[in-house]
């Protein structure tokens, strides 16, 4: 998720002093700002509504600030409403990102009234609301802190202390003297006329209003879309991680769980959804005589504010019952009528049942709603009882049956359901603070593969995990990366820093570490520890160490698995450090050592602290047979059993099934033995390890750990390789899409073409025949479906005549008969080469299809295909269309950039910019000009070329952008020089082996 919008307007002390003579003007400006950003209105306490917060079994650790005394009230005892600013606000707990532990929420009564009408959704959309928060006071305080952002607060009152179970209207009131807003930390501060009493309960009552946005998915947001030929709108929410405060004043931290009674007021044409089933409906008339429906919902279990969810929509649904509980999938009426939600509906119930049985914990809610949103930047969200998905990740069209789309939907549905009944750092057991977010998301990512494997036991789980998770994160992680997965978020000073934690490391590195933990224990022990953990902390909060403690208990209760240290010590070595190790084995001596992985290693670059090492589980095989687990808990260690003899059939591979989060290197003899085995009998080495050897060797060579020749030697056997996923790994590493890649080097291209085409021809014949004769045979071959596009694309790019001819034939079939469907696994390749090999006839046909297509995914695919033309005049016309016609006005794909990314288009785009850079900037923003500078300059290798490009862009870029571009181009130049040196060695190797 993206960072929160900035808020606040600050003036330094020095400037404030200089402006002292303009005090009256400044006060007027501040009043205007208060009206703009939304702060509490000045009203007498007698007119205020109320709020409250709740008790919890556990609360976040916090600073030991003492609550401050009672402030003075404003004129006539009215609360004084101010906007906190750095130049005058007193220091206090509002300067910190975390709430003090003075109050603990028990229950929210929340009513929201979004003014969404079926005929007015294109205008500014407002909402109003009321919230009563019952709180338990733990420390005497005359100041209350709540979270609130971009909300106008009309009423504020504090009732209490409350007696148990009382609803008496005569309960006392605590005076509210002042309400003010420290904008930077997103708080609302209530200054009280007297201190609250520790041990007592109070009810905080607030009335507020705010805005609904279309251009962001934070808090309440609007989707405008087309359904049944009409423009429609729906309202949905996204509260994670810190956006509940955009919707209602609350204590917006994950540890502060409470129960919720939610009421939504909406137009009668719409359906209102929330976490719980509907309790009842009544009618309400507004001041203008318009009728509204008031929908109330049952009380939720205790949950954090980030799981509060609601939707107001004009959708249809399909439903089924699983173990007595209703499951409904909501989507556009067209999609429901076409059966696009059926696949998701049919897999959701069995996934719930599998997880219930696995953990022996029943799903605690009486229903599950899942809604497909036309636009949802966050892709999916696990709100308890109301899951939200981008429709592209939930709905399956009939022509998607042969694609990897089914698997993608299965993975994402499994991930989000994994949060529901059992997911420990998630809905049932929630993290105390955001530094443990990797456990919530990382373990959900881990479990999605276990779920899918259960329903598809023939699916090679380790290869699928490598492709979807491990391959990508190992390419982004390194020793100097900015953070570890377990981050000290309590030291953050801005909420946006929390939002940035939802990244590749949280999801994929977290999943990889969970994968490793399961690997060195076993599945039974792993699940047993999780069961114990869940039962202990259900409906509560926990820390990372609580989880490790339950794993340690499971380990201590058996004697088969022995660990070199406690589970906490082992796992802390992975979660509190950035990067990962490279494990190097000398098969002649049996010496194994570890060192951190660096991008572009330099000589003698090692650990800064010899004792600061990872505790590495080493699962391994020797001559195809799995061996006993060993541990590398030092910089280096000797394992005599890993030495190999002179026999041609003696070889060792570390990291069995790639369960460890590290890369593996060998000495020259170790690599030689593996290469010999591949050439003699590659099937003796499992598929997952052929993938591993290729990926590790090429990536280590790219970063100076091994010679490039070591990686290239592993490809000699490829003529016998018929597993297309292994070919995928080869092509991703050898024929990259990087701007300065070797395949774009004209000296290497003919050599690489000859070398690869000779070896891939056999695999090409197999899959091209299947594509032409029986594409349905690939329906359940997930590894083929995810590999075919890259394989066919490379074959065509290397000029394989059979591939080019196939592209002509299939594109021509489609052009002559639009009802014909190009086989989906290679559709993008056929479209691209159909255009590249065709004329303006083919291009105009594709433009016409684009014009009549509303599906965003398809439009993006077509936009990229149209950039594949080799005709300069067609590309020039394409870019002209992009900046002048309404046809491309709502397309987020930057046409100029995708044209510039092609080899021919790079020069065409540069010429086009000479006369059109202002129009390009207006259409796509100034950042597009910066991106184009990178794309056009991607092959530079001299300082004079940098100067030439800088001169070319001098009138287009601002000074800051020029500096940024210059630094980037120098980096590109240095990388290209490095690539050229390696390319020379690759060319020499190819000459010797072609």
XYZ file of N, CA, C and O in Angstrom, residues 425-560:
544
model
N -0.888 -14.252 13.041
C -0.684 -12.803 12.999
C -1.630 -12.250 11.947
O -1.261 -11.958 10.828
N -2.869 -12.099 12.338
C -3.892 -11.634 11.424
C -5.177 -11.390 12.174
O -5.221 -10.589 13.092
N -6.209 -12.125 11.820
C -7.531 -11.828 12.347
C -7.781 -12.441 13.724
O -8.278 -11.775 14.628
N -7.465 -13.713 13.876
C -7.739 -14.383 15.144
C -6.721 -13.970 16.211
O -7.067 -13.629 17.328
N -5.452 -14.028 15.840
C -4.378 -13.563 16.722
C -3.669 -12.442 15.979
O -3.170 -12.640 14.879
N -3.634 -11.270 16.565
C -3.137 -10.081 15.880
C -1.808 -9.647 16.482
O -1.594 -9.764 17.686
N -0.934 -9.125 15.626
C 0.346 -8.634 16.120
C 0.130 -7.427 17.024
O -0.789 -6.647 16.835
N 1.010 -7.280 18.005
C 0.936 -6.123 18.892
C 1.248 -4.830 18.155
O 0.682 -3.791 18.454
N 2.180 -4.897 17.220
C 2.598 -3.690 16.520
C 3.093 -4.082 15.131
O 3.311 -5.240 14.828
N 3.263 -3.089 14.266
C 3.483 -3.351 12.851
C 4.858 -3.942 12.530
O 5.093 -4.367 11.398
N 5.772 -3.989 13.501
C 7.062 -4.615 13.217
C 6.923 -6.108 12.966
O 7.834 -6.734 12.431
N 5.784 -6.690 13.337
C 5.548 -8.114 13.073
C 4.639 -8.348 11.882
O 4.115 -9.448 11.712
N 4.466 -7.331 11.030
C 3.577 -7.488 9.875
C 4.063 -8.590 8.937
O 3.276 -9.235 8.250
N 5.382 -8.859 8.927
C 5.896 -9.908 8.040
C 5.326 -11.274 8.419
O 5.150 -12.134 7.551
N 5.025 -11.464 9.702
C 4.466 -12.744 10.110
C 3.041 -12.898 9.599
O 2.645 -13.971 9.142
N 2.278 -11.836 9.679
C 0.893 -11.880 9.182
C 0.855 -12.188 7.694
O 0.173 -13.107 7.241
N 1.602 -11.423 6.930
C 1.548 -11.571 5.477
C 2.470 -12.665 4.957
O 2.151 -13.370 4.003
N 3.631 -12.808 5.574
C 4.565 -13.836 5.119
C 4.037 -15.240 5.315
O 4.132 -16.092 4.431
N 3.427 -15.487 6.485
C 2.897 -16.821 6.725
C 1.632 -17.078 5.916
O 1.360 -18.212 5.536
N 0.843 -16.044 5.643
C -0.305 -16.226 4.756
C 0.179 -16.610 3.358
O -0.408 -17.468 2.690
N 1.265 -15.979 2.900
C 1.834 -16.331 1.595
C 2.366 -17.755 1.606
O 2.241 -18.488 0.616
N 2.944 -18.167 2.720
C 3.425 -19.545 2.838
C 2.272 -20.537 2.766
O 2.331 -21.534 2.037
N 1.202 -20.269 3.516
C 0.110 -21.231 3.585
C -0.658 -21.352 2.277
O -1.261 -22.388 2.010
N -0.652 -20.313 1.467
C -1.414 -20.419 0.228
C -0.882 -21.557 -0.645
O -1.642 -22.225 -1.344
N 0.425 -21.818 -0.573
C 0.986 -22.906 -1.379
C 0.669 -24.274 -0.776
O 0.481 -25.245 -1.500
N 0.601 -24.343 0.560
C 0.183 -25.591 1.182
C -1.260 -25.935 0.858
O -1.602 -27.099 0.618
N -2.109 -24.913 0.827
C -3.519 -25.120 0.503
C -3.666 -25.623 -0.928
O -4.358 -26.610 -1.202
N -3.020 -24.930 -1.844
C -3.126 -25.307 -3.253
C -2.546 -26.695 -3.489
O -3.086 -27.495 -4.254
N -1.468 -27.015 -2.813
C -0.863 -28.334 -2.970
C -1.783 -29.428 -2.457
O -1.826 -30.535 -3.011
N -2.547 -29.124 -1.412
C -3.489 -30.106 -0.879
C -4.552 -30.442 -1.919
O -4.935 -31.616 -2.087
N -5.053 -29.435 -2.616
C -6.094 -29.661 -3.612
C -5.528 -30.106 -4.962
O -6.266 -30.620 -5.802
N -4.228 -29.877 -5.171
C -3.575 -30.291 -6.426
C -2.281 -31.020 -6.077
O -1.182 -30.493 -6.263
N -2.384 -32.238 -5.548
C -1.193 -32.934 -5.035
C -0.125 -33.216 -6.084
O 1.033 -33.437 -5.740
N -0.496 -33.202 -7.372
C 0.496 -33.450 -8.414
C 1.327 -32.207 -8.734
O 2.334 -32.296 -9.426
N 0.911 -31.078 -8.228
C 1.625 -29.836 -8.477
C 2.962 -29.863 -7.729
O 2.992 -30.109 -6.528
N 4.075 -29.635 -8.416
C 5.390 -29.644 -7.749
C 5.545 -28.404 -6.860
O 5.945 -27.344 -7.312
N 5.231 -28.569 -5.597
C 5.131 -27.427 -4.686
C 6.433 -26.630 -4.614
O 6.415 -25.397 -4.594
N 7.572 -27.326 -4.565
C 8.831 -26.598 -4.415
C 9.154 -25.763 -5.646
O 9.625 -24.622 -5.537
N 8.871 -26.284 -6.845
C 9.132 -25.521 -8.063
C 8.187 -24.333 -8.174
O 8.589 -23.248 -8.617
N 6.934 -24.532 -7.777
C 5.964 -23.441 -7.822
C 6.346 -22.358 -6.812
O 6.263 -21.160 -7.100
N 6.800 -22.767 -5.624
C 7.227 -21.795 -4.618
C 8.443 -21.015 -5.125
O 8.534 -19.798 -4.949
N 9.363 -21.711 -5.756
C 10.534 -21.036 -6.317
C 10.118 -19.992 -7.344
O 10.584 -18.853 -7.316
N 9.231 -20.364 -8.246
C 8.829 -19.452 -9.319
C 8.074 -18.245 -8.769
O 8.338 -17.109 -9.150
N 7.129 -18.480 -7.866
C 6.252 -17.419 -7.402
C 6.850 -16.553 -6.301
O 6.504 -15.373 -6.180
N 7.708 -17.119 -5.477
C 8.174 -16.422 -4.287
C 9.693 -16.238 -4.267
O 10.206 -15.120 -4.277
N 10.412 -17.335 -4.220
C 11.838 -17.302 -3.906
C 12.671 -16.625 -4.983
O 13.568 -15.823 -4.694
N 12.373 -16.929 -6.240
C 13.163 -16.401 -7.351
C 13.205 -14.879 -7.333
O 14.259 -14.252 -7.479
N 12.058 -14.250 -7.128
C 11.983 -12.793 -7.183
C 12.645 -12.107 -6.005
O 13.387 -11.135 -6.176
N 12.416 -12.613 -4.781
C 12.943 -11.902 -3.618
C 14.453 -12.075 -3.500
O 15.164 -11.167 -3.032
N 14.990 -13.212 -3.921
C 16.442 -13.377 -3.881
C 17.148 -12.416 -4.827
O 18.320 -12.090 -4.634
N 16.453 -11.927 -5.832
C 17.047 -10.954 -6.752
C 16.979 -9.529 -6.228
O 17.651 -8.646 -6.756
N 16.168 -9.289 -5.218
C 16.037 -7.945 -4.662
C 16.754 -7.785 -3.330
O 17.127 -6.676 -2.949
N 16.961 -8.881 -2.621
C 17.536 -8.819 -1.284
C 19.057 -8.829 -1.363
O 19.643 -9.458 -2.249
N 19.704 -8.133 -0.441
C 21.167 -8.178 -0.345
C 21.580 -7.585 0.990
O 20.765 -7.032 1.741
N 22.862 -7.670 1.313
C 23.344 -7.320 2.643
C 23.142 -5.854 2.980
O 23.051 -5.490 4.151
N 23.084 -4.993 1.979
C 22.960 -3.564 2.232
C 21.550 -3.047 2.031
O 21.324 -1.842 1.953
N 20.572 -3.959 1.923
C 19.188 -3.523 1.788
C 18.777 -2.769 3.042
O 19.318 -2.991 4.129
N 17.830 -1.866 2.914
C 17.564 -0.895 3.974
C 17.015 -1.494 5.266
O 17.176 -0.918 6.328
N 16.349 -2.649 5.212
C 15.722 -3.139 6.443
C 15.633 -4.651 6.476
O 15.667 -5.328 5.448
N 15.519 -5.172 7.695
C 15.214 -6.583 7.902
C 13.698 -6.751 7.907
O 12.951 -5.783 7.954
N 13.234 -8.009 7.878
C 11.782 -8.208 7.860
C 11.142 -7.810 9.180
O 10.002 -7.337 9.212
N 11.856 -8.005 10.288
C 11.355 -7.573 11.584
C 11.945 -6.199 11.862
O 13.105 -6.071 12.234
N 11.140 -5.175 11.627
C 11.619 -3.799 11.644
C 11.187 -3.102 12.921
O 10.088 -3.304 13.415
N 12.045 -2.242 13.444
C 11.707 -1.481 14.638
C 10.827 -0.291 14.264
O 11.266 0.848 14.207
N 9.569 -0.599 14.008
C 8.641 0.442 13.562
C 8.362 1.441 14.674
O 7.999 2.579 14.409
N 8.583 1.033 15.924
C 8.317 1.971 17.008
C 9.232 3.187 16.943
O 8.968 4.220 17.545
N 10.319 3.067 16.186
C 11.211 4.206 16.019
C 10.809 5.107 14.860
O 11.431 6.140 14.634
N 9.799 4.706 14.106
C 9.354 5.523 12.984
C 8.740 6.816 13.506
O 8.185 6.875 14.598
N 8.835 7.847 12.699
C 8.266 9.142 13.080
C 7.078 9.525 12.218
O 6.374 10.474 12.538
N 6.839 8.797 11.133
C 5.729 9.115 10.241
C 4.930 7.862 9.941
O 5.484 6.773 9.782
N 3.618 8.033 9.843
C 2.742 6.904 9.532
C 3.063 6.302 8.181
O 2.918 5.092 7.979
N 3.509 7.122 7.234
C 3.811 6.620 5.893
C 4.882 5.545 5.927
O 4.937 4.679 5.049
N 5.744 5.564 6.941
C 6.784 4.536 7.051
C 6.180 3.173 7.360
O 6.739 2.145 6.976
N 5.061 3.151 8.074
C 4.346 1.887 8.301
C 3.765 1.385 6.987
O 3.867 0.200 6.659
N 3.175 2.280 6.221
C 2.543 1.884 4.964
C 3.548 1.241 4.012
O 3.216 0.332 3.241
N 4.794 1.703 4.061
C 5.811 1.193 3.143
C 6.272 -0.218 3.492
O 6.994 -0.840 2.715
N 5.867 -0.720 4.664
C 6.267 -2.073 5.047
C 5.569 -3.150 4.220
O 5.988 -4.304 4.230
N 4.508 -2.794 3.522
C 3.765 -3.785 2.736
C 4.470 -3.953 1.388
O 4.027 -3.465 0.355
N 5.594 -4.675 1.413
C 6.450 -4.766 0.238
C 6.887 -6.204 0.002
O 6.418 -7.140 0.660
N 7.803 -6.365 -0.939
C 8.289 -7.688 -1.319
C 8.893 -8.433 -0.143
O 8.730 -9.648 -0.011
N 9.596 -7.724 0.739
C 10.267 -8.397 1.852
C 9.252 -8.909 2.870
O 9.382 -10.009 3.396
N 8.243 -8.105 3.164
C 7.210 -8.540 4.097
C 6.513 -9.799 3.605
O 6.324 -10.759 4.359
N 6.131 -9.818 2.346
C 5.364 -10.938 1.794
C 6.265 -12.112 1.404
O 6.078 -13.234 1.877
N 7.224 -11.862 0.543
C 7.971 -12.971 -0.058
C 9.162 -13.422 0.784
O 9.422 -14.618 0.889
N 9.888 -12.494 1.372
C 10.953 -12.950 2.267
C 10.332 -13.583 3.503
O 10.838 -14.587 4.018
N 9.233 -12.988 4.000
C 8.544 -13.600 5.129
C 8.103 -15.016 4.827
O 8.278 -15.926 5.642
N 7.533 -15.240 3.630
C 7.106 -16.588 3.236
C 8.305 -17.523 3.116
O 8.231 -18.702 3.494
N 9.414 -17.011 2.607
C 10.615 -17.840 2.429
C 11.201 -18.271 3.762
O 11.684 -19.402 3.915
N 11.152 -17.390 4.759
C 11.654 -17.744 6.086
C 10.738 -18.768 6.748
O 11.193 -19.699 7.420
N 9.424 -18.623 6.553
C 8.485 -19.630 7.061
C 8.715 -20.977 6.370
O 8.660 -22.038 7.012
N 8.966 -20.942 5.063
C 9.269 -22.145 4.263
C 10.502 -22.844 4.837
O 10.542 -24.069 4.956
N 11.516 -22.070 5.208
C 12.744 -22.636 5.765
C 12.484 -23.242 7.146
O 12.984 -24.330 7.465
N 11.707 -22.544 7.980
C 11.378 -23.061 9.314
C 10.664 -24.398 9.217
O 10.995 -25.358 9.928
N 9.690 -24.482 8.318
C 8.984 -25.738 8.110
C 9.924 -26.821 7.597
O 9.775 -27.999 7.920
N 10.910 -26.404 6.801
C 11.838 -27.361 6.202
C 12.768 -28.012 7.214
O 13.012 -29.219 7.151
N 13.322 -27.237 8.160
C 14.263 -27.870 9.086
C 13.565 -28.498 10.290
O 14.192 -29.235 11.053
N 12.286 -28.195 10.490
C 11.497 -28.976 11.433
C 10.854 -30.098 10.616
O 11.521 -30.848 9.955
N 9.567 -30.226 10.667
C 8.811 -31.043 9.719
C 7.380 -30.541 9.769
O 7.005 -29.772 10.657
N 6.579 -30.943 8.798
C 5.229 -30.393 8.681
C 4.396 -30.659 9.926
O 3.656 -29.797 10.395
N 4.540 -31.843 10.488
C 3.742 -32.187 11.674
C 4.105 -31.290 12.857
O 3.230 -30.745 13.535
N 5.391 -31.133 13.116
C 5.844 -30.301 14.225
C 5.475 -28.837 13.999
O 5.081 -28.119 14.923
N 5.602 -28.406 12.765
C 5.284 -27.033 12.387
C 3.814 -26.718 12.689
O 3.495 -25.713 13.335
N 2.917 -27.582 12.248
C 1.484 -27.359 12.465
C 1.126 -27.507 13.941
O 0.300 -26.757 14.475
N 1.746 -28.452 14.615
C 1.473 -28.662 16.038
C 1.798 -27.408 16.841
O 1.033 -27.010 17.737
N 2.920 -26.764 16.543
C 3.303 -25.541 17.247
C 2.309 -24.423 16.957
O 1.940 -23.654 17.860
N 1.857 -24.328 15.723
C 0.899 -23.287 15.373
C -0.442 -23.499 16.073
O -1.081 -22.536 16.516
N -0.870 -24.745 16.176
C -2.121 -25.033 16.893
C -2.036 -24.555 18.333
O -2.951 -23.911 18.856
N -0.944 -24.875 18.982
C -0.756 -24.477 20.374
C -0.761 -22.966 20.507
O -1.380 -22.404 21.421
N -0.105 -22.333 19.594
C -0.027 -20.861 19.603
C -1.412 -20.231 19.432
O -1.790 -19.304 20.151
N -2.164 -20.734 18.452
C -3.498 -20.201 18.172
C -4.435 -20.350 19.356
O -5.184 -19.436 19.708
N -4.399 -21.515 19.974
C -5.304 -21.764 21.094
C -4.982 -20.861 22.278
O -5.866 -20.443 23.013
N -3.706 -20.528 22.432
C -3.296 -19.689 23.561
C -3.671 -18.233 23.356
O -4.102 -17.551 24.295
N -3.562 -17.737 22.123
C -3.696 -16.299 21.876
C -4.936 -15.922 21.061
O -5.007 -14.805 20.542
N -5.900 -16.831 20.944
C -7.099 -16.511 20.172
C -7.766 -15.238 20.679
O -7.884 -15.031 21.888
N -8.182 -14.393 19.754
C -8.849 -13.118 20.017
C -7.972 -12.148 20.813
O -8.466 -11.203 21.408
N -6.672 -12.402 20.806
C -5.777 -11.551 21.572
C -4.646 -11.086 20.663
O -4.725 -11.186 19.441
N -3.586 -10.585 21.266
C -2.426 -10.093 20.535
C -1.176 -10.804 21.012
O -1.127 -11.304 22.141
N -0.174 -10.816 20.158
C 1.050 -11.516 20.516
C 2.241 -10.881 19.816
O 2.091 -10.114 18.867
N 3.414 -11.231 20.300
C 4.670 -10.788 19.712
C 5.313 -11.936 18.954
O 4.949 -13.104 19.124
N 6.313 -11.600 18.157
C 7.054 -12.622 17.426
C 7.630 -13.660 18.386
O 7.585 -14.867 18.123
N 8.166 -13.215 19.528
C 8.781 -14.151 20.471
C 7.769 -15.129 21.059
O 8.138 -16.238 21.454
N 6.497 -14.728 21.146
C 5.470 -15.658 21.619
C 5.357 -16.855 20.687
O 5.192 -17.998 21.128
N 5.446 -16.585 19.409
C 5.382 -17.670 18.435
C 6.590 -18.588 18.568
O 6.459 -19.813 18.596
N 7.788 -17.981 18.664
C 8.995 -18.824 18.785
C 8.934 -19.666 20.058
O 9.427 -20.796 20.089
N 8.320 -19.126 21.113
C 8.206 -19.884 22.358
C 7.373 -21.143 22.155
O 7.699 -22.217 22.681
N 6.303 -21.043 21.384
C 5.465 -22.223 21.142
C 6.160 -23.218 20.209
O 5.974 -24.429 20.347
N 6.944 -22.731 19.286
C 7.751 -23.651 18.484
C 8.778 -24.365 19.366
O 9.034 -25.566 19.194
N 9.370 -23.634 20.301
C 10.355 -24.251 21.189
C 9.698 -25.315 22.057
O 10.281 -26.394 22.288
N 8.482 -25.060 22.532
C 7.763 -26.047 23.320
C 7.543 -27.325 22.511
O 7.694 -28.444 23.031
N 7.196 -27.173 21.227
C 6.975 -28.347 20.370
C 8.274 -29.113 20.160
O 8.287 -30.357 20.161
N 9.371 -28.384 19.994
C 10.675 -29.041 19.823
C 11.079 -29.781 21.095
O 11.575 -30.916 21.060
N 10.846 -29.155 22.247
C 11.242 -29.759 23.519
C 10.436 -31.007 23.851
O 10.894 -31.843 24.641
N 9.237 -31.120 23.264
C 8.374 -32.263 23.561
C 8.707 -33.497 22.720
O 7.989 -34.499 22.789
N 9.737 -33.453 21.922
C 10.139 -34.614 21.115
C 11.668 -34.714 21.123
O 12.361 -33.816 21.591
N 12.193 -35.798 20.628
C 13.651 -36.016 20.680
C 14.276 -36.274 19.314
O 15.494 -36.368 19.199
N 13.452 -36.359 18.272
C 13.986 -36.694 16.950
C 14.729 -35.532 16.323
O 15.793 -35.704 15.720
